[in-house]
Short mmCIF file of C-alpha atoms (C1' of nucleotides) in Angstrom, two decimals:
data_model
loop_
_atom_site.label_atom_id
_atom_site.label_comp_id
_atom_site.label_asym_id
_atom_site.label_seq_id
_atom_site.Cartn_x
_atom_site.Cartn_y
_atom_site.Cartn_z
CA UNK A 1 -43.52 22.95 -25.45
CA UNK A 2 -43.62 22.82 -21.36
CA UNK A 3 -47.02 21.88 -21.19
CA UNK A 4 -47.09 18.18 -21.02
CA UNK A 5 -44.95 15.47 -19.44
CA UNK A 6 -44.48 18.18 -16.14
CA UNK A 7 -46.16 15.58 -14.19
CA UNK A 8 -44.49 12.71 -15.08
CA UNK A 9 -41.16 14.60 -14.91
CA UNK A 10 -41.77 15.24 -11.48
CA UNK A 11 -42.83 12.00 -10.05
CA UNK A 12 -43.88 12.24 -6.49
CA UNK A 13 -44.08 8.46 -5.84
CA UNK A 14 -43.27 7.32 -2.13
CA UNK A 15 -41.93 4.21 -3.12
CA UNK A 16 -39.77 4.89 -5.96
CA UNK A 17 -41.06 2.93 -9.13
CA UNK A 18 -37.82 1.31 -9.94
CA UNK A 19 -37.43 -0.12 -6.08
CA UNK A 20 -40.98 -1.23 -7.04
CA UNK A 21 -39.80 -2.67 -10.66
CA UNK A 22 -37.41 -4.73 -9.38
CA UNK A 23 -38.59 -5.74 -5.68
CA UNK A 24 -42.17 -6.10 -6.24
CA UNK A 25 -42.17 -9.80 -4.94
CA UNK A 26 -40.12 -9.01 -1.65
CA UNK A 27 -42.52 -5.44 -1.23
CA UNK A 28 -45.49 -7.85 -1.34
CA UNK A 29 -44.32 -10.31 1.31
CA UNK A 30 -43.04 -7.36 3.60
CA UNK A 31 -46.23 -5.34 3.71
CA UNK A 32 -48.07 -8.76 4.34
CA UNK A 33 -46.70 -7.72 7.95
CA UNK A 34 -48.97 -4.88 7.73
CA UNK A 35 -51.64 -7.31 6.79
CA UNK A 36 -52.12 -5.58 3.41
CA UNK A 37 -52.08 -7.58 0.23
CA UNK A 38 -50.55 -5.26 -1.70
CA UNK A 39 -50.58 -7.52 -4.99
CA UNK A 40 -53.18 -5.94 -7.20
CA UNK A 41 -52.26 -2.32 -6.33
CA UNK A 42 -48.43 -2.80 -7.55
CA UNK A 43 -49.92 -4.74 -10.54
CA UNK A 44 -51.42 -1.73 -11.37
CA UNK A 45 -48.77 0.37 -10.40
CA UNK A 46 -46.46 -1.54 -12.70
CA UNK A 47 -49.13 -1.58 -15.44
CA UNK A 48 -49.84 2.05 -15.45
CA UNK A 49 -45.92 2.49 -15.37
CA UNK A 50 -45.23 0.41 -18.37
CA UNK A 51 -48.31 2.69 -20.14
CA UNK A 52 -46.84 5.96 -18.91
CA UNK A 53 -43.39 5.09 -20.59
CA UNK A 54 -44.67 4.20 -23.64
CA UNK A 55 -46.78 7.45 -23.73
CA UNK A 56 -43.87 9.35 -22.91
CA UNK A 57 -41.49 7.95 -25.44
CA UNK A 58 -44.74 8.04 -28.21
CA UNK A 59 -44.62 11.99 -27.08
CA UNK A 60 -41.19 12.55 -26.96
CA UNK A 61 -40.74 11.10 -30.75
CA UNK A 62 -43.78 13.45 -31.62
CA UNK A 63 -41.76 16.40 -29.93
CA UNK A 64 -38.51 15.55 -31.48
CA UNK A 65 -39.74 15.61 -34.86
CA UNK A 66 -41.79 19.14 -34.51
CA UNK A 67 -38.80 20.79 -32.83
CA UNK A 68 -36.54 19.40 -35.88
CA UNK A 69 -39.24 20.82 -38.21
CA UNK A 70 -39.54 24.49 -36.39
CA UNK A 71 -35.85 24.81 -36.42
CA UNK A 72 -35.83 23.99 -40.23
CA UNK A 73 -38.39 26.57 -40.30
CA UNK A 74 -36.53 28.69 -38.91
CA UNK A 75 -33.55 28.30 -41.16
CA UNK A 76 -35.73 29.06 -43.87
CA UNK A 77 -36.58 32.02 -43.02
CA UNK A 78 -33.54 33.01 -42.14
CA UNK A 79 -32.49 32.46 -45.93
CA UNK A 80 -35.18 34.34 -46.92
CA UNK A 81 -37.17 30.84 -48.10
CA UNK A 82 -40.42 31.92 -47.07
CA UNK A 83 -42.15 29.71 -49.62
CA UNK A 84 -40.87 26.38 -48.22
CA UNK A 85 -40.74 27.50 -45.28
CA UNK A 86 -44.68 28.05 -45.18
CA UNK A 87 -44.93 24.16 -47.21
CA UNK A 88 -43.24 23.14 -43.90
CA UNK A 89 -45.40 24.64 -41.35
CA UNK A 90 -48.26 22.74 -42.95
CA UNK A 91 -46.48 19.55 -41.67
CA UNK A 92 -46.53 20.40 -38.12
CA UNK A 93 -49.82 20.79 -37.78
CA UNK A 94 -50.48 16.84 -37.41
CA UNK A 95 -47.84 16.75 -34.78
CA UNK A 96 -49.33 19.34 -33.01
CA UNK A 97 -52.51 17.70 -32.59
CA UNK A 98 -50.77 14.59 -31.89
CA UNK A 99 -48.62 15.73 -29.20
CA UNK A 100 -51.48 17.56 -27.55
CA UNK A 101 -53.15 14.52 -27.28
CA UNK A 102 -50.29 12.30 -25.90
CA UNK A 103 -49.96 14.90 -23.82
CA UNK A 104 -53.54 14.83 -21.86
CA UNK A 105 -52.91 11.01 -22.30
CA UNK A 106 -49.48 11.22 -20.54
CA UNK A 107 -51.46 13.30 -17.39
CA UNK A 108 -53.94 11.56 -17.09
CA UNK A 109 -52.09 8.35 -16.70
CA UNK A 110 -49.32 10.04 -14.45
CA UNK A 111 -52.18 11.49 -12.49
CA UNK A 112 -53.70 7.98 -11.83
CA UNK A 113 -50.29 6.58 -11.37
CA UNK A 114 -49.40 8.99 -8.62
CA UNK A 115 -52.81 8.08 -6.91
CA UNK A 116 -52.03 4.44 -6.83
CA UNK A 117 -48.80 5.55 -5.72
CA UNK A 118 -50.04 7.34 -2.49
CA UNK A 119 -51.87 4.59 -1.37
CA UNK A 120 -48.93 2.01 -0.69
CA UNK A 121 -47.23 2.68 3.02
CA UNK A 122 -44.17 2.32 3.25
CA UNK A 123 -42.36 -1.08 3.64
CA UNK A 124 -41.36 -2.47 7.22
CA UNK A 125 -38.09 -3.06 8.30
CA UNK A 126 -36.80 -6.91 8.70
CA UNK A 127 -36.84 -6.43 12.49
CA UNK A 128 -40.94 -5.86 12.87
CA UNK A 129 -42.91 -8.04 13.81
CA UNK A 130 -46.05 -9.16 12.44
CA UNK A 131 -49.42 -7.88 13.63
CA UNK A 132 -52.91 -6.82 14.06
CA UNK A 133 -52.60 -4.37 17.03
CA UNK A 134 -51.26 -3.06 19.80
CA UNK A 135 -51.61 -6.39 21.33
CA UNK A 136 -48.81 -7.70 18.95
CA UNK A 137 -46.16 -5.12 19.35
CA UNK A 138 -42.94 -6.56 21.07
CA UNK A 139 -41.56 -5.10 23.98
CA UNK A 140 -38.07 -4.71 24.05
CA UNK A 141 -36.76 -2.70 27.19
CA UNK A 142 -38.36 -1.72 30.18
CA UNK A 143 -36.78 0.75 33.47
CA UNK A 144 -37.74 2.42 36.46
CA UNK A 145 -39.70 1.47 39.64
CA UNK A 146 -43.32 1.60 39.72
CA UNK A 147 -43.87 3.87 42.93
CA UNK A 148 -46.32 2.44 45.58
CA UNK A 149 -49.06 4.76 46.09
CA UNK A 150 -51.66 5.44 49.00
CA UNK A 151 -55.16 3.79 49.23
CA UNK A 152 -56.68 6.96 48.05
CA UNK A 153 -53.84 7.81 45.11
CA UNK A 154 -55.79 10.00 42.37
CA UNK A 155 -55.89 9.45 38.66
CA UNK A 156 -54.27 12.88 37.02
CA UNK A 157 -57.62 14.75 36.32
CA UNK A 158 -58.53 14.46 39.44
CA UNK A 159 -55.43 15.79 41.00
CA UNK A 160 -55.28 18.70 38.22
CA UNK A 161 -58.70 19.49 40.25
CA UNK A 162 -57.80 19.54 43.38
CA UNK A 163 -54.50 21.29 43.20
CA UNK A 164 -56.21 23.70 40.72
CA UNK A 165 -53.51 23.29 38.15
CA UNK A 166 -55.47 22.10 35.03
CA UNK A 167 -59.03 23.82 34.11
CA UNK A 168 -60.79 21.30 31.61
CA UNK A 169 -64.33 22.87 31.91
CA UNK A 170 -62.76 26.56 31.24
CA UNK A 171 -61.18 25.19 27.93
CA UNK A 172 -64.70 23.86 26.86
CA UNK A 173 -65.80 27.45 27.68
CA UNK A 174 -63.55 29.32 25.74
CA UNK A 175 -63.04 26.85 22.79
CA UNK A 176 -64.38 23.00 23.12
CA UNK A 177 -63.06 19.70 24.70
CA UNK A 178 -59.80 18.78 24.62
CA UNK A 179 -58.45 22.49 24.96
CA UNK A 180 -57.02 22.53 28.41
CA UNK A 181 -56.35 25.75 30.35
CA UNK A 182 -52.90 24.97 32.54
CA UNK A 183 -52.93 27.17 35.45
CA UNK A 184 -50.74 28.86 37.96
CA UNK A 185 -48.32 25.80 38.88
CA UNK A 186 -49.83 23.97 36.18
CA UNK A 187 -48.91 26.21 33.33
CA UNK A 188 -45.37 26.76 34.99
CA UNK A 189 -44.80 23.03 35.33
CA UNK A 190 -45.65 22.40 31.22
CA UNK A 191 -43.12 25.88 30.72
CA UNK A 192 -40.66 24.26 32.55
CA UNK A 193 -40.82 20.59 30.83
CA UNK A 194 -40.51 22.33 27.21
CA UNK A 195 -37.26 24.25 28.34
CA UNK A 196 -36.15 20.77 29.83
CA UNK A 197 -36.25 19.10 27.08
CA UNK A 198 -35.30 21.64 24.83
CA UNK A 199 -32.03 22.17 26.92
CA UNK A 200 -31.93 18.16 26.49
CA UNK A 201 -32.22 18.37 22.73
CA UNK A 202 -29.83 21.10 22.46
CA UNK A 203 -27.29 19.54 24.73
CA UNK A 204 -27.49 16.22 22.40
CA UNK A 205 -26.11 18.30 19.33
CA UNK A 206 -30.34 19.34 17.92
CA UNK A 207 -30.55 22.66 17.00
CA UNK A 208 -33.49 24.46 18.06
CA UNK A 209 -35.71 25.48 15.37
CA UNK A 210 -39.33 27.87 16.04
CA UNK A 211 -41.35 26.91 12.84
CA UNK A 212 -45.11 28.27 11.60
CA UNK A 213 -47.95 26.40 13.31
CA UNK A 214 -49.99 26.34 10.10
CA UNK A 215 -48.40 24.54 6.58
CA UNK A 216 -49.69 24.72 3.19
CA UNK A 217 -50.68 21.23 1.40
CA UNK A 218 -47.23 20.52 -0.19
CA UNK A 219 -45.75 19.97 3.08
CA UNK A 220 -49.01 17.89 4.26
CA UNK A 221 -47.66 15.74 1.39
CA UNK A 222 -44.23 15.93 1.77
CA UNK A 223 -43.96 13.87 5.34
CA UNK A 224 -46.98 12.20 4.52
CA UNK A 225 -49.61 13.61 6.26
CA UNK A 226 -51.67 13.89 3.26
CA UNK A 227 -53.40 12.05 2.04
CA UNK A 228 -53.13 9.52 4.54
CA UNK A 229 -54.35 11.76 7.22
CA UNK A 230 -56.52 14.16 5.87
CA UNK A 231 -59.16 14.32 8.62
CA UNK A 232 -56.71 14.42 11.26
CA UNK A 233 -55.69 17.69 10.76
CA UNK A 234 -57.54 21.04 11.40
CA UNK A 235 -57.93 22.95 8.04
CA UNK A 236 -58.25 26.64 7.53
CA UNK A 237 -60.28 26.69 4.69
CA UNK A 238 -59.99 30.37 3.85
CA UNK A 239 -55.83 30.18 3.83
CA UNK A 240 -55.66 26.32 2.68
CA UNK A 241 -53.51 25.95 5.32
CA UNK A 242 -53.67 23.13 8.10
CA UNK A 243 -52.51 23.14 11.53
CA UNK A 244 -49.92 21.08 12.19
CA UNK A 245 -50.52 17.69 14.31
CA UNK A 246 -46.87 17.45 15.12
CA UNK A 247 -43.75 19.66 14.37
CA UNK A 248 -42.70 16.77 12.73
CA UNK A 249 -44.60 18.61 9.30
CA UNK A 250 -42.77 22.19 9.41
CA UNK A 251 -39.43 20.60 10.66
CA UNK A 252 -39.20 17.97 8.02
CA UNK A 253 -40.03 20.26 5.23
CA UNK A 254 -37.25 22.54 6.04
CA UNK A 255 -35.59 20.46 3.64
CA UNK A 256 -38.18 19.76 0.61
CA UNK A 257 -36.97 20.18 -2.51
CA UNK A 258 -33.09 20.25 -1.20
CA UNK A 259 -30.21 18.42 -2.92
CA UNK A 260 -27.23 18.45 0.31
CA UNK A 261 -24.32 17.24 0.30
CA UNK A 262 -22.53 14.09 1.74
CA UNK A 263 -21.06 16.15 4.61
CA UNK A 264 -24.24 18.17 5.66
CA UNK A 265 -25.35 14.83 7.45
CA UNK A 266 -26.10 14.57 10.04
CA UNK A 267 -28.92 17.22 9.78
CA UNK A 268 -30.32 17.43 13.55
CA UNK A 269 -33.39 19.52 14.98
CA UNK A 270 -35.34 20.25 17.73
CA UNK A 271 -38.52 22.09 18.01
CA UNK A 272 -41.42 22.97 20.37
CA UNK A 273 -44.61 23.35 19.07
CA UNK A 274 -48.50 22.96 20.13
CA UNK A 275 -49.83 20.37 18.07
CA UNK A 276 -53.48 20.05 16.82
CA UNK A 277 -55.49 17.40 16.02
CA UNK A 278 -59.22 16.33 15.43
CA UNK A 279 -58.97 13.00 17.00
CA UNK A 280 -62.44 12.44 15.05
CA UNK A 281 -64.24 9.84 16.64
CA UNK A 282 -62.18 9.36 19.84
CA UNK A 283 -64.12 9.18 23.17
CA UNK A 284 -64.40 7.56 26.40
CA UNK A 285 -62.47 6.45 29.18
CA UNK A 286 -58.96 6.02 27.76
CA UNK A 287 -59.33 9.77 26.40
CA UNK A 288 -60.27 11.57 29.58
CA UNK A 289 -57.89 14.38 31.15
CA UNK A 290 -55.04 14.51 29.41
CA UNK A 291 -54.87 11.16 27.94
CA UNK A 292 -55.87 12.39 24.63
CA UNK A 293 -56.14 16.44 23.40
CA UNK A 294 -56.99 18.35 20.24
CA UNK A 295 -54.30 20.65 21.36
CA UNK A 296 -51.37 19.61 23.14
CA UNK A 297 -47.69 20.96 23.63
CA UNK A 298 -44.54 18.62 22.22
CA UNK A 299 -40.90 18.81 21.67
CA UNK A 300 -39.84 16.80 18.76
CA UNK A 301 -36.25 15.91 17.10
CA UNK A 302 -36.19 15.56 13.72
CA UNK A 303 -33.23 14.05 12.11
CA UNK A 304 -31.66 13.70 8.26
CA UNK A 305 -29.16 11.30 7.68
CA UNK A 306 -27.30 9.30 4.73
CA UNK A 307 -29.18 5.99 4.08
CA UNK A 308 -25.86 4.29 5.97
CA UNK A 309 -26.79 5.66 9.03
CA UNK A 310 -30.03 6.22 9.51
CA UNK A 311 -30.59 3.19 11.81
CA UNK A 312 -27.73 4.05 14.23
CA UNK A 313 -29.19 7.21 14.47
CA UNK A 314 -32.35 5.78 15.12
CA UNK A 315 -30.75 3.84 18.08
CA UNK A 316 -28.63 7.03 19.40
CA UNK A 317 -32.65 8.74 19.46
CA UNK A 318 -33.60 5.59 21.35
CA UNK A 319 -30.98 6.28 24.02
CA UNK A 320 -31.79 10.10 23.92
CA UNK A 321 -35.15 9.82 25.09
CA UNK A 322 -34.22 7.10 27.27
CA UNK A 323 -31.56 9.19 29.35
CA UNK A 324 -34.42 11.73 29.77
CA UNK A 325 -37.07 9.31 31.11
CA UNK A 326 -34.34 8.37 33.29
CA UNK A 327 -33.49 11.98 34.88
CA UNK A 328 -37.29 12.08 35.16
CA UNK A 329 -37.51 8.81 37.12
CA UNK A 330 -40.23 7.62 35.42
CA UNK A 331 -40.93 3.96 35.10
CA UNK A 332 -41.30 3.30 31.19
CA UNK A 333 -40.94 0.62 28.47
CA UNK A 334 -40.56 0.40 24.93
CA UNK A 335 -42.41 -1.12 22.18
CA UNK A 336 -41.01 -2.04 18.96
CA UNK A 337 -44.42 -1.95 16.54
CA UNK A 338 -45.70 -4.50 14.74
CA UNK A 339 -46.92 -4.26 11.02
CA UNK A 340 -50.73 -4.03 12.12
CA UNK A 341 -49.64 -0.70 14.07
CA UNK A 342 -46.71 0.73 12.66
CA UNK A 343 -47.72 4.25 11.26
CA UNK A 344 -48.13 4.65 7.31
CA UNK A 345 -45.02 6.53 6.82
CA UNK A 346 -42.57 4.66 9.20
CA UNK A 347 -40.13 1.39 7.98
CA UNK A 348 -39.59 1.06 12.58
CA UNK A 349 -41.21 3.08 14.97
CA UNK A 350 -39.92 2.50 18.83
CA UNK A 351 -42.82 3.74 21.43
CA UNK A 352 -42.13 5.14 24.72
CA UNK A 353 -44.74 4.46 27.39
CA UNK A 354 -44.50 5.44 30.94
CA UNK A 355 -46.47 3.60 33.24
CA UNK A 356 -49.46 5.22 34.98
CA UNK A 357 -49.92 4.26 38.36
CA UNK A 358 -52.83 5.61 39.24
CA UNK A 359 -54.94 4.75 36.05
CA UNK A 360 -52.87 1.43 36.14
CA UNK A 361 -51.69 1.63 32.58
CA UNK A 362 -49.03 2.44 29.91
CA UNK A 363 -49.42 5.83 28.81
CA UNK A 364 -47.88 6.44 25.17
CA UNK A 365 -45.31 9.76 25.36
CA UNK A 366 -43.02 9.15 22.60
CA UNK A 367 -42.54 7.54 19.21
CA UNK A 368 -39.47 7.57 17.37
CA UNK A 369 -39.48 6.36 13.78
CA UNK A 370 -37.18 5.75 10.80
CA UNK A 371 -38.97 6.79 7.67
CA UNK A 372 -35.48 5.85 5.61
CA UNK A 373 -36.72 7.14 2.26
CA UNK A 374 -40.18 7.25 2.35
CA UNK A 375 -40.62 11.03 3.22
CA UNK A 376 -37.71 12.19 1.43
CA UNK A 377 -39.13 10.62 -1.84
CA UNK A 378 -42.07 12.99 -1.22
CA UNK A 379 -39.86 15.65 0.02
CA UNK A 380 -37.29 15.15 -3.17
CA UNK A 381 -34.67 15.73 -0.30
CA UNK A 382 -31.68 14.35 -1.75
CA UNK A 383 -27.92 14.44 -1.59
CA UNK A 384 -24.85 14.02 -3.69
CA UNK A 385 -23.24 10.55 -3.00
CA UNK A 386 -19.28 10.22 -3.48
CA UNK A 387 -20.18 9.13 -7.25
CA UNK A 388 -22.32 12.74 -7.84
CA UNK A 389 -25.22 11.03 -8.42
CA UNK A 390 -28.54 12.14 -6.54
CA UNK A 391 -29.69 9.63 -4.12
CA UNK A 392 -32.90 10.12 -1.58
CA UNK A 393 -31.66 10.98 1.94
CA UNK A 394 -33.08 9.60 5.29
CA UNK A 395 -35.68 10.96 7.51
CA UNK A 396 -36.31 10.36 11.84
CA UNK A 397 -38.07 11.79 14.10
CA UNK A 398 -39.01 11.23 17.54
CA UNK A 399 -40.99 13.16 20.40
CA UNK A 400 -38.46 14.00 23.42
CA UNK A 401 -40.87 14.36 24.34
CA UNK A 402 -45.01 14.91 24.31
CA UNK A 403 -46.12 16.66 27.36
CA UNK A 404 -49.50 15.98 28.25
CA UNK A 405 -48.79 12.55 29.35
CA UNK A 406 -45.83 12.86 30.63
CA UNK A 407 -47.25 15.37 33.25
CA UNK A 408 -50.13 12.95 33.98
CA UNK A 409 -47.21 10.60 34.79
CA UNK A 410 -45.37 12.61 36.80
CA UNK A 411 -48.71 14.14 38.64
CA UNK A 412 -49.86 10.38 38.82
CA UNK A 413 -46.67 8.76 39.86
CA UNK A 414 -45.10 11.74 41.82
CA UNK A 415 -48.56 12.01 44.10
CA UNK A 416 -47.80 12.19 47.82
CA UNK A 417 -50.09 12.83 51.17
CA UNK A 418 -48.38 16.22 51.42
CA UNK A 419 -49.20 17.03 47.19
CA UNK A 420 -47.01 16.39 44.33
CA UNK A 421 -43.67 16.19 44.20
CA UNK A 422 -41.55 17.34 41.08
CA UNK A 423 -39.20 15.59 39.14
CA UNK A 424 -35.41 16.78 41.19
CA UNK A 425 -34.11 17.86 37.49
CA UNK A 426 -37.22 19.89 36.99
CA UNK A 427 -37.00 22.02 40.18
CA UNK A 428 -34.74 24.39 38.85
CA UNK A 429 -36.78 25.25 35.60
CA UNK A 430 -39.96 25.19 38.03
CA UNK A 431 -38.41 27.44 40.30
CA UNK A 432 -40.94 25.45 43.64
CA UNK A 433 -40.53 21.57 44.60
CA UNK A 434 -43.61 20.89 45.24
CA UNK A 435 -47.37 21.28 44.09
CA UNK A 436 -49.83 21.89 46.62
"C1'" G B 1 -55.56 46.84 2.30
"C1'" G B 2 -54.00 50.45 -2.49
"C1'" A B 3 -49.65 52.03 -6.01
"C1'" G B 4 -45.70 50.59 -8.79
"C1'" G B 5 -41.40 47.04 -9.64
"C1'" A B 6 -39.45 42.25 -9.89
"C1'" A B 7 -39.14 36.37 -10.03
"C1'" U B 8 -33.63 32.69 -14.92
"C1'" G B 9 -28.38 27.27 -12.64
"C1'" G B 10 -25.41 26.64 -5.28
"C1'" C B 11 -25.27 32.42 -5.53
"C1'" A B 12 -25.04 36.70 -7.92
"C1'" G B 13 -26.24 38.63 -12.78
"C1'" A B 14 -26.57 38.87 -18.80
"C1'" G B 15 -30.55 37.16 -22.05
"C1'" U B 16 -36.89 41.05 -25.40
"C1'" G B 17 -39.49 35.65 -30.86
"C1'" G B 18 -35.25 30.67 -33.77
"C1'" U B 19 -28.83 27.84 -33.71
"C1'" C B 20 -30.38 28.96 -25.58
"C1'" G B 21 -30.55 24.52 -20.88
"C1'" A B 22 -29.26 29.41 -20.96
"C1'" A B 23 -23.16 34.47 -21.57
"C1'" U B 24 -20.20 36.47 -17.52
"C1'" G B 25 -18.37 36.33 -12.20
"C1'" C B 26 -18.29 33.88 -7.59
"C1'" G B 27 -18.81 29.01 -5.31
"C1'" G B 28 -17.91 23.41 -5.75
"C1'" C B 29 -14.73 19.55 -8.14
"C1'" A B 30 -10.36 18.02 -11.01
"C1'" G B 31 -5.81 18.52 -12.58
"C1'" U B 32 -0.82 21.58 -13.43
"C1'" C B 33 3.07 24.05 -10.45
"C1'" U B 34 4.31 23.16 -5.13
"C1'" U B 35 7.28 19.46 0.27
"C1'" G B 36 1.92 20.62 1.37
"C1'" A B 37 -0.99 24.45 1.47
"C1'" A B 38 -2.50 29.51 -1.29
"C1'" A B 39 -2.15 32.21 -5.71
"C1'" A B 40 -1.97 31.47 -10.89
"C1'" C B 41 -3.45 28.59 -15.12
"C1'" U B 42 -6.07 24.41 -17.26
"C1'" G B 43 -10.55 21.58 -17.29
"C1'" U B 44 -15.04 20.47 -15.69
"C1'" U B 45 -19.98 21.71 -12.62
"C1'" G B 46 -28.19 22.79 -12.59
"C1'" A B 47 -32.59 18.81 -12.17
"C1'" G B 48 -35.95 15.29 -14.12
"C1'" G B 49 -37.68 11.49 -17.78
"C1'" G B 50 -35.38 7.68 -21.15
"C1'" U B 51 -31.64 4.00 -22.69
"C1'" C B 52 -27.37 -1.36 -21.68
"C1'" A B 53 -25.13 3.00 -23.55
"C1'" C B 54 -26.45 6.56 -27.16
"C1'" A B 55 -30.21 9.37 -29.20
"C1'" C B 56 -34.05 12.03 -27.49
"C1'" C B 57 -37.86 14.81 -24.47
"C1'" U B 58 -38.85 18.32 -20.16
"C1'" C B 59 -37.88 21.92 -16.67
"C1'" C B 60 -35.62 29.83 -17.04
"C1'" G B 61 -41.69 30.87 -10.02
"C1'" G B 62 -47.22 27.68 -10.57
"C1'" G B 63 -50.77 27.14 -14.05
"C1'" G B 64 -53.03 28.48 -19.06
"C1'" G B 65 -52.67 30.77 -23.89
"C1'" U B 66 -50.70 33.32 -28.77
"C1'" U B 67 -46.72 31.16 -32.09
"C1'" C B 68 -44.04 26.38 -37.15
"C1'" G B 69 -41.01 27.72 -33.00
"C1'" A B 70 -41.56 31.36 -26.23
"C1'" A B 71 -36.93 32.29 -21.01
"C1'" U B 72 -38.41 36.51 -24.27
"C1'" C B 73 -45.07 38.41 -25.89
"C1'" C B 74 -50.57 37.80 -23.40
"C1'" C B 75 -53.75 35.94 -19.32
"C1'" U B 76 -53.70 33.93 -13.89
"C1'" C B 77 -52.18 32.61 -9.38
"C1'" U B 78 -47.96 32.95 -5.93
"C1'" U B 79 -44.23 34.97 -3.56
"C1'" C B 80 -40.59 39.15 -2.89
"C1'" C B 81 -39.16 44.22 -3.41
"C1'" U B 82 -40.34 50.05 -2.98
"C1'" C B 83 -44.00 53.40 -1.55
"C1'" C B 84 -48.53 54.58 1.01
"C1'" G B 85 -52.16 52.81 4.91
"C1'" C B 86 -52.65 49.85 9.45
"C1'" C B 87 -50.80 47.40 13.32
"C1'" A B 88 -48.38 44.14 18.05
#
RNA sequence: GGAGGAAUGGCAGAGUGGUCGAAUGCGGCAGUCUUGAAAACUGUUGAGGGUCACACCUCCGGGGGUUCGAAUCCCUCUUCCUCCGCCA
């Protein structure tokens, strides 16, 4: 009878139910940092879970009984006692009816439970500060000199036009707003940055991957973009595929449904992909130029880790991104995101921001996060621990780095009266040292 | 796009209505032997739900159906392979 308990058996909870059952009060306290009162939803979840389990038990018993009868019928037929067999058959009708009903109930309950669970965000790490908005993020590090620019220093969108390296209007013509066209040295600088980032990442032990730019629904659920950020992704309806909003989605999903060995850790990937984001409703001065786009390039790093090691891995990723920014000689700071600004799926996130001198503001260029078991639970990404038991792995990712704002930072901070200087480490990749 | 074939445990591969959660081989793990290793031999080895622990239940690509009973029969979807067509 492979019909009914499918959903219950393959519970795709984001928080594990057992964790919720055992730590309800702690979870409520932790989620307060996100300004969420989780008490009602957790109560509902626990109630639905209890209901689900009691229906399951009842169904199991019914199935056990009808399995037993079926076996007896089989034996009777074999030994030629057809009449007795037929008599038993009649007894199974009621059981069949009952298991059908119970199966339907179970599915309905499991689905309702699932829907509730999908609404609960990840539990913030202890170090996450409480807070409502980006104002409450905590600066934990700052480095690099802010250059002194000339009087008539320009923001990057002016520089892009002046040197004819990025054409926003042309992008509007062929696609729409937020799809810039990079031209000549601008295009070359993009390519140089991608190559440079990939080289830095592979040197640090990340394996380069080229992955699909469209993903199916299961992948979207796996990393948590669905159902939370449904409206953020471009959806190709004819084929029911989503354009990726970040390489995190396809790269992390490489290990969906995997059961790893402990010796497989650490798993470290890097990948360059364009990223597509609808950014519905974002307009205004802060999204000018390269500040916010519908299509942009990003080089991502992704790790799968043993739970004991994931915070050390997070630190390594932070150090790694720092190194890159040091080499580029860009002034930057690191923020620990507060509960109110923390992404739905993340337990702890460090944002890197580069200072745009000409715009006189900080631009986010990297976001490095530990998801702990949140994604792994949806992905069914597990490993065998030393006792041979399956445990959820931890997943992490970070941008190393997002191109447009790095480019904006370079253009603005490296501008001189004689053109834009190319950061030293990029010159070999560009083949020129000035844009003029 | 058209015509056929296939999908089983980490891998390979049996299994065409009942005692099959599934033979066998390889791989993995543990042990014997060995100073150690290899070889050989012995044992063990899928995932999930449920339970204090058992019991018990579910899963043979996904979904649905037939039947007292489905890996096995039917429908449907997906994926892969072969041939044809098209094509960077």
